[in-house]
Amino acid sequence: MRNKITVIGAGHVGETAAWNCARLELGDVVLIDIVEGMPQGKALDMFEASPIFPFDAKITGTNDYADTAGSDIIIMTAGLPRKPGMSRDDLLAKNIQIVKECIGRASKASPDAIIIVVTNPLDAMVEVARRVSGFPKERVMGMAGILDSARMRAFIAMELGVSVENTHAFVLGGHGDSMVPLARYSTVAGIPITHLLPQDRIDAIIERTRKGGGEIVSLLKTGSAYYAPGLAAAQMADAILGDKHKILPCAAYLEGEYGLDGIYMGVPVQLGRKGIEKVIEIELTDDEKAALYRSADAVKSLFEKFPADLK
Ligand code: TXD
């Protein structure tokens, strides 16, 4: 039987994730949204594209969770995006309600699924999804680190004029301005960028990575990034469904790792068919640890704003 992937939210990120899952032939894709007709229209358009550079995936749109039943993967993208001047945290109250409703229904329809949350503020929304679904932590994770590291990789490639394929970047922490890009572990063809670039250029790359989402928001003016986020979510689905045991930075629920407990944080994890197979712990300097804990405090402060029924 083919894999089934449900993408909740057929907006910019959702449609891009669905499109990439289909093009990569990860399985059949169900696109669901609250707006009537729109997911059906987008799914039909995608399916009609499939004979051109052929890819074999059934893509359907719906407004009914019954059609999502038995999914292997649920990619959660429904929710408000940022507008210029907004922080990701400004989305909290509204998106909590949306994640509660969508994950409540989708997790009942697909009790064995693995949930990948994309909705912002990411680290808080993935915790909402964990609590609402009641799924074990291995099966509820968030997408942000792949995007943040891809941005850093792109900036390193621009700076050095090398192929993006030669770059590797390492970003830990929450998906916000407090994220922790680690230069020591970011490399070009295996060489740490600390050997290739002066500190002021590295600092500029780190700063641009931290503000990477905001840079796109202020250019677009009407919403936030979606090409890279949609593809990043598809990469997680690919690692899981292909049982690749692939190490990728994801938001994972920590219980003691990195000295953090009961919180979602972006850390390197190994992804396979069961979801998160393990959290990879790397050694951090005191400064790096302090930055990670600052990021954790920023995420925890959002948990405190959860409504009573989620506490
Ligand atoms: O790195 C990351 N994690 C992110 C997160 C990178 C980029 C965007 N990120 C966040 O994803 C962003 O801040 C938003 O919270 C979500 C979705 O962003 P997108 O750009 O896709 O927003 P759109 O285009 O406005 O689409 C949202 C869709 C839209 O079609 C709504 O009709 C739908 O969500 N929506 C719902 N669908 C189903 N059910 C409910 N209740 C619902 N409410 C809204």
Coordinates of C-alpha atoms and ligand atoms in Angstrom, one line a residue:
M1 CA 0.0 0.0 0.0
R2 CA 1.2 3.5 -0.8
N3 CA 2.0 6.0 2.0
K4 CA -0.6 8.6 2.7
I5 CA 0.3 12.1 3.6
T6 CA -2.2 14.7 4.9
V7 CA -1.3 18.3 4.7
I8 CA -3.5 20.5 6.8
G9 CA -3.7 24.1 5.5
A10 CA -3.7 24.6 1.8
G11 CA -2.2 28.1 2.0
H12 CA 1.3 28.9 0.8
V13 CA 3.3 26.5 3.0
G14 CA 0.8 23.7 2.8
E15 CA 0.4 23.7 -1.0
T16 CA 4.2 23.9 -1.4
A17 CA 4.7 20.9 1.0
A18 CA 2.0 19.0 -0.7
W19 CA 3.5 19.7 -4.2
N20 CA 6.9 18.6 -3.1
C21 CA 5.6 15.4 -1.4
A22 CA 3.8 14.5 -4.6
R23 CA 6.7 15.4 -6.9
L24 CA 9.0 13.3 -4.8
E25 CA 6.5 10.5 -4.9
L26 CA 6.5 10.1 -1.2
G27 CA 2.9 8.8 -1.3
D28 CA -0.6 9.9 -2.0
V29 CA -1.4 13.4 -0.7
V30 CA -4.5 14.8 0.9
L31 CA -4.7 18.6 1.2
I32 CA -7.3 19.9 3.6
D33 CA -8.3 23.4 4.5
I34 CA -11.3 25.2 6.1
V35 CA -11.9 27.2 2.9
E36 CA -14.3 25.3 0.6
G37 CA -13.1 24.5 -2.9
M38 CA -9.6 25.9 -2.5
P39 CA -7.8 22.7 -1.5
Q40 CA -9.8 20.8 -4.1
G41 CA -8.8 23.3 -6.8
K42 CA -5.1 23.3 -5.9
A43 CA -5.0 19.5 -5.6
L44 CA -6.7 19.1 -9.0
D45 CA -4.2 21.5 -10.6
M46 CA -1.3 19.6 -9.1
F47 CA -2.7 16.3 -10.3
E48 CA -3.1 17.7 -13.7
A49 CA 0.6 18.7 -13.6
S50 CA 1.7 15.2 -12.9
P51 CA 1.6 13.9 -16.5
I52 CA 4.0 16.6 -17.6
F53 CA 7.3 15.8 -15.9
P54 CA 5.6 12.7 -14.8
F55 CA 5.2 11.9 -11.1
D56 CA 2.9 9.2 -9.8
A57 CA 1.0 10.4 -6.8
K58 CA -2.7 10.8 -6.1
I59 CA -3.4 14.3 -4.9
T60 CA -6.9 15.2 -3.5
G61 CA -8.3 18.2 -1.8
T62 CA -11.0 18.2 0.9
N63 CA -12.7 20.0 3.8
D64 CA -13.5 16.7 5.6
Y65 CA -11.2 15.0 8.0
A66 CA -12.8 11.6 7.1
D67 CA -10.8 11.8 3.9
T68 CA -7.5 12.0 5.9
A69 CA -8.1 8.8 7.7
G70 CA -5.2 6.3 8.0
S71 CA -2.5 8.8 7.1
D72 CA 1.1 7.9 7.8
I73 CA 2.2 11.6 8.1
I74 CA 0.3 14.7 9.0
I75 CA 2.0 18.0 8.1
M76 CA 0.3 20.8 10.0
T77 CA 0.6 24.2 8.3
A78 CA -2.8 25.8 9.0
G79 CA -2.7 29.1 10.8
L80 CA -2.0 32.7 10.4
P81 CA 1.4 33.8 9.0
R82 CA 3.2 36.9 10.0
K83 CA 2.8 40.4 8.5
P84 CA 5.5 43.0 8.6
G85 CA 6.1 44.3 12.1
M86 CA 4.8 41.1 13.8
S87 CA 6.9 38.6 15.7
R88 CA 6.1 34.9 15.5
D89 CA 4.9 35.0 19.0
D90 CA 2.2 37.6 18.1
L91 CA 0.4 34.6 16.3
L92 CA 0.1 32.6 19.5
A93 CA -3.5 32.9 20.7
K94 CA -5.1 32.5 17.3
N95 CA -2.9 29.7 16.1
I96 CA -3.3 27.7 19.4
Q97 CA -7.0 27.4 18.6
I98 CA -6.4 26.4 15.0
V99 CA -3.8 23.8 16.0
K100 CA -6.1 22.4 18.7
E101 CA -9.0 22.0 16.3
C102 CA -7.0 20.6 13.3
I103 CA -4.7 18.3 15.2
G104 CA -7.6 17.1 17.4
R105 CA -9.5 16.0 14.3
A106 CA -6.6 14.7 12.3
S107 CA -5.0 12.7 15.1
K108 CA -8.3 10.9 15.7
A109 CA -8.7 10.1 12.0
S110 CA -5.0 8.8 11.9
P111 CA -4.1 7.5 15.3
D112 CA -0.8 6.0 14.1
A113 CA 0.4 9.0 12.1
I114 CA 3.6 11.0 12.6
I115 CA 2.9 14.7 13.0
I116 CA 5.2 17.4 11.6
V117 CA 4.1 20.8 12.8
V118 CA 5.0 23.9 10.8
T119 CA 2.6 26.5 12.2
N120 CA 4.2 29.4 14.1
P121 CA 5.2 30.1 16.8
L122 CA 6.7 26.7 16.0
D123 CA 8.0 25.4 19.3
A124 CA 4.8 26.3 21.2
M125 CA 2.5 24.9 18.4
V126 CA 4.3 21.6 18.3
E127 CA 3.7 21.3 22.1
V128 CA 0.0 22.1 21.6
A129 CA -0.1 19.3 19.0
R130 CA 1.6 16.8 21.4
R131 CA -0.8 17.6 24.2
V132 CA -3.9 17.5 21.9
S133 CA -3.0 14.4 20.1
G134 CA -1.7 12.5 23.1
F135 CA 0.8 10.9 20.7
P136 CA 4.2 9.8 22.1
K137 CA 7.0 12.4 21.7
E138 CA 8.7 10.3 18.9
R139 CA 5.7 11.0 16.7
V140 CA 5.2 14.7 17.2
M141 CA 7.9 17.1 15.9
G142 CA 8.4 20.5 14.4
M143 CA 10.0 21.8 11.2
A144 CA 12.2 24.8 11.6
G145 CA 15.8 23.8 11.9
I146 CA 16.1 22.5 8.3
L147 CA 14.8 25.9 7.1
D148 CA 17.0 27.9 9.4
S149 CA 20.1 25.9 8.5
A150 CA 19.2 26.0 4.8
R151 CA 19.1 29.8 5.1
M152 CA 22.5 29.8 6.7
R153 CA 23.8 27.5 4.0
A154 CA 22.5 29.8 1.4
F155 CA 24.2 32.8 3.0
I156 CA 27.5 30.9 3.4
A157 CA 27.4 29.9 -0.3
M158 CA 26.6 33.6 -1.3
E159 CA 29.5 34.9 0.8
L160 CA 32.1 32.4 -0.5
G161 CA 30.8 32.0 -4.0
V162 CA 30.6 28.2 -3.7
S163 CA 27.9 25.7 -4.4
V164 CA 25.2 25.4 -1.8
E165 CA 25.8 21.7 -2.1
N166 CA 29.2 22.1 -0.4
T167 CA 27.7 23.9 2.6
H168 CA 26.5 22.5 5.8
A169 CA 25.1 24.6 8.6
F170 CA 24.1 23.9 12.2
V171 CA 21.3 25.9 13.9
L172 CA 20.0 24.9 17.3
G173 CA 17.3 26.3 19.6
G174 CA 13.9 27.7 19.2
H175 CA 12.6 29.0 15.8
G176 CA 12.7 32.7 16.7
D177 CA 15.2 35.5 16.9
S178 CA 16.8 33.6 19.8
M179 CA 17.8 30.7 17.6
V180 CA 21.4 29.6 17.9
P181 CA 23.4 29.3 14.7
L182 CA 26.7 27.5 15.5
A183 CA 29.6 28.6 13.3
R184 CA 32.0 25.9 14.6
Y185 CA 29.8 23.2 13.3
S186 CA 29.0 24.9 10.0
T187 CA 31.2 23.8 7.2
V188 CA 32.1 24.2 3.5
A189 CA 33.3 20.8 2.0
G190 CA 34.0 19.7 5.6
I191 CA 36.0 22.8 6.6
P192 CA 34.5 24.8 9.5
I193 CA 33.6 28.3 8.3
T194 CA 35.6 29.7 11.3
H195 CA 38.7 28.7 9.1
L196 CA 37.3 30.3 6.0
L197 CA 35.7 33.6 7.0
P198 CA 36.7 36.5 9.3
Q199 CA 34.6 36.9 12.5
D200 CA 32.7 40.0 11.3
R201 CA 31.5 38.1 8.2
I202 CA 30.4 35.1 10.3
D203 CA 28.6 37.5 12.6
A204 CA 26.8 39.0 9.7
I205 CA 25.7 35.6 8.4
I206 CA 24.5 34.6 11.8
E207 CA 22.5 37.8 12.1
R208 CA 21.0 37.4 8.7
T209 CA 20.1 33.8 9.5
R210 CA 18.3 34.8 12.7
K211 CA 16.4 37.4 10.9
G212 CA 15.9 35.3 7.7
G213 CA 12.2 34.9 8.2
G214 CA 11.6 38.6 8.8
E215 CA 13.7 39.5 5.8
I216 CA 11.2 37.6 3.5
V217 CA 8.2 38.9 5.4
S218 CA 9.3 42.5 4.9
L219 CA 9.9 41.9 1.2
L220 CA 6.6 40.1 0.6
K221 CA 4.6 42.4 2.8
T222 CA 1.5 40.1 2.7
G223 CA 2.8 36.9 4.3
S224 CA 5.8 34.8 5.0
A225 CA 8.2 32.4 3.3
Y226 CA 6.9 29.2 1.8
Y227 CA 9.2 27.7 -0.9
A228 CA 11.9 26.7 1.6
P229 CA 9.6 25.9 4.5
G230 CA 7.3 23.7 2.3
L231 CA 10.3 21.8 0.9
A232 CA 11.8 21.4 4.3
A233 CA 8.7 19.7 5.6
A234 CA 8.7 17.4 2.6
Q235 CA 12.3 16.5 3.5
M236 CA 11.3 15.4 6.9
A237 CA 8.5 13.3 5.5
D238 CA 11.0 11.7 3.0
A239 CA 13.4 10.8 5.8
I240 CA 10.6 9.3 7.9
L241 CA 8.8 7.4 5.1
G242 CA 12.0 6.2 3.6
D243 CA 13.2 5.0 7.0
K244 CA 16.5 6.8 6.3
H245 CA 17.8 7.2 9.8
K246 CA 18.8 10.6 8.6
I247 CA 20.1 13.3 11.0
L248 CA 18.3 16.6 10.6
P249 CA 17.7 19.5 12.8
C250 CA 14.1 19.3 14.1
A251 CA 12.0 20.6 17.0
A252 CA 12.0 17.6 19.4
Y253 CA 10.5 17.2 22.9
L254 CA 13.4 17.1 25.3
E255 CA 13.5 15.2 28.5
G256 CA 16.9 15.9 30.0
E257 CA 18.8 16.2 26.7
Y258 CA 21.0 19.3 26.6
G259 CA 20.0 19.8 30.2
L260 CA 16.4 20.8 29.1
D261 CA 13.2 19.2 30.3
G262 CA 9.6 19.2 29.1
I263 CA 10.2 21.6 26.2
Y264 CA 10.4 21.5 22.4
M265 CA 13.7 22.8 21.0
G266 CA 15.5 22.6 17.7
V267 CA 18.2 19.9 18.0
P268 CA 19.8 17.4 15.7
V269 CA 17.6 14.2 15.6
Q270 CA 17.7 10.9 13.7
L271 CA 14.6 10.4 11.7
G272 CA 13.2 7.0 10.6
R273 CA 10.0 5.2 10.1
K274 CA 9.1 5.4 13.8
G275 CA 9.7 9.2 13.8
I276 CA 12.4 10.5 16.1
E277 CA 14.7 7.6 16.7
K278 CA 17.1 9.6 18.8
V279 CA 18.2 13.1 19.8
I280 CA 21.9 13.7 19.0
E281 CA 23.7 15.5 21.7
I282 CA 26.7 17.5 20.8
E283 CA 29.1 19.3 23.1
L284 CA 28.5 23.0 23.5
T285 CA 30.7 25.7 24.8
D286 CA 29.5 27.7 27.8
D287 CA 28.5 30.6 25.5
E288 CA 26.6 28.3 23.2
K289 CA 24.8 26.6 26.2
A290 CA 23.9 30.1 27.5
A291 CA 22.4 31.0 24.1
L292 CA 20.5 27.7 24.0
Y293 CA 19.1 28.3 27.5
R294 CA 18.1 31.9 26.5
S295 CA 16.2 30.4 23.6
A296 CA 14.6 27.8 25.8
D297 CA 13.4 30.6 28.2
A298 CA 11.8 32.4 25.2
V299 CA 9.9 29.2 24.3
K300 CA 8.9 28.5 27.9
S301 CA 7.4 31.9 28.3
L302 CA 5.0 31.0 25.5
F303 CA 3.9 27.8 27.3
E304 CA 2.9 30.0 30.2
K305 CA 0.4 31.8 28.0
F306 CA -1.4 28.6 27.0
P307 CA -5.1 28.6 27.9
A308 CA -6.2 26.6 31.0
D309 CA -7.5 23.6 29.1
L310 CA -4.1 23.0 27.6
K311 CA -2.0 23.3 30.7
Ligands
TXD1 O1 9.7 27.4 9.8 C1 8.6 27.4 10.0 N1 8.1 26.5 10.9 C2 7.6 28.3 9.3 C3 6.3 28.5 9.8 C4 8.0 28.8 8.1 C5 7.1 29.5 7.3 C6 5.7 29.7 7.7 N2 5.5 29.3 9.0 C7 4.1 29.3 9.5 O2 3.3 28.4 8.8 C8 3.4 30.7 9.4 O3 3.8 31.6 10.4 C9 1.9 30.2 9.6 O4 1.6 30.1 11.0 C10 1.9 28.9 8.9 C11 1.3 28.9 7.5 O5 1.8 29.8 6.7 P1 1.3 30.1 5.2 O6 2.2 31.1 4.6 O7 1.0 28.8 4.6 O8 -0.1 30.9 5.6 P2 -1.4 31.0 4.6 O9 -0.9 31.1 3.2 O10 -2.2 32.1 5.2 O11 -2.2 29.6 4.8 C12 -2.7 29.3 6.0 C13 -3.9 28.4 5.6 C14 -5.0 29.1 4.9 O12 -5.3 28.4 3.6 C15 -6.2 29.0 5.8 O13 -7.5 28.9 5.2 C16 -5.9 27.7 6.6 O14 -4.5 27.8 6.8 N3 -6.6 27.6 7.9 C17 -7.2 26.5 8.2 N4 -7.3 25.3 7.6 C18 -8.0 24.3 8.3 N5 -8.6 24.5 9.5 C19 -8.5 25.7 10.1 N6 -9.1 25.9 11.3 C20 -7.8 26.7 9.5 N7 -7.5 28.0 9.8 C21 -6.8 28.5 8.8

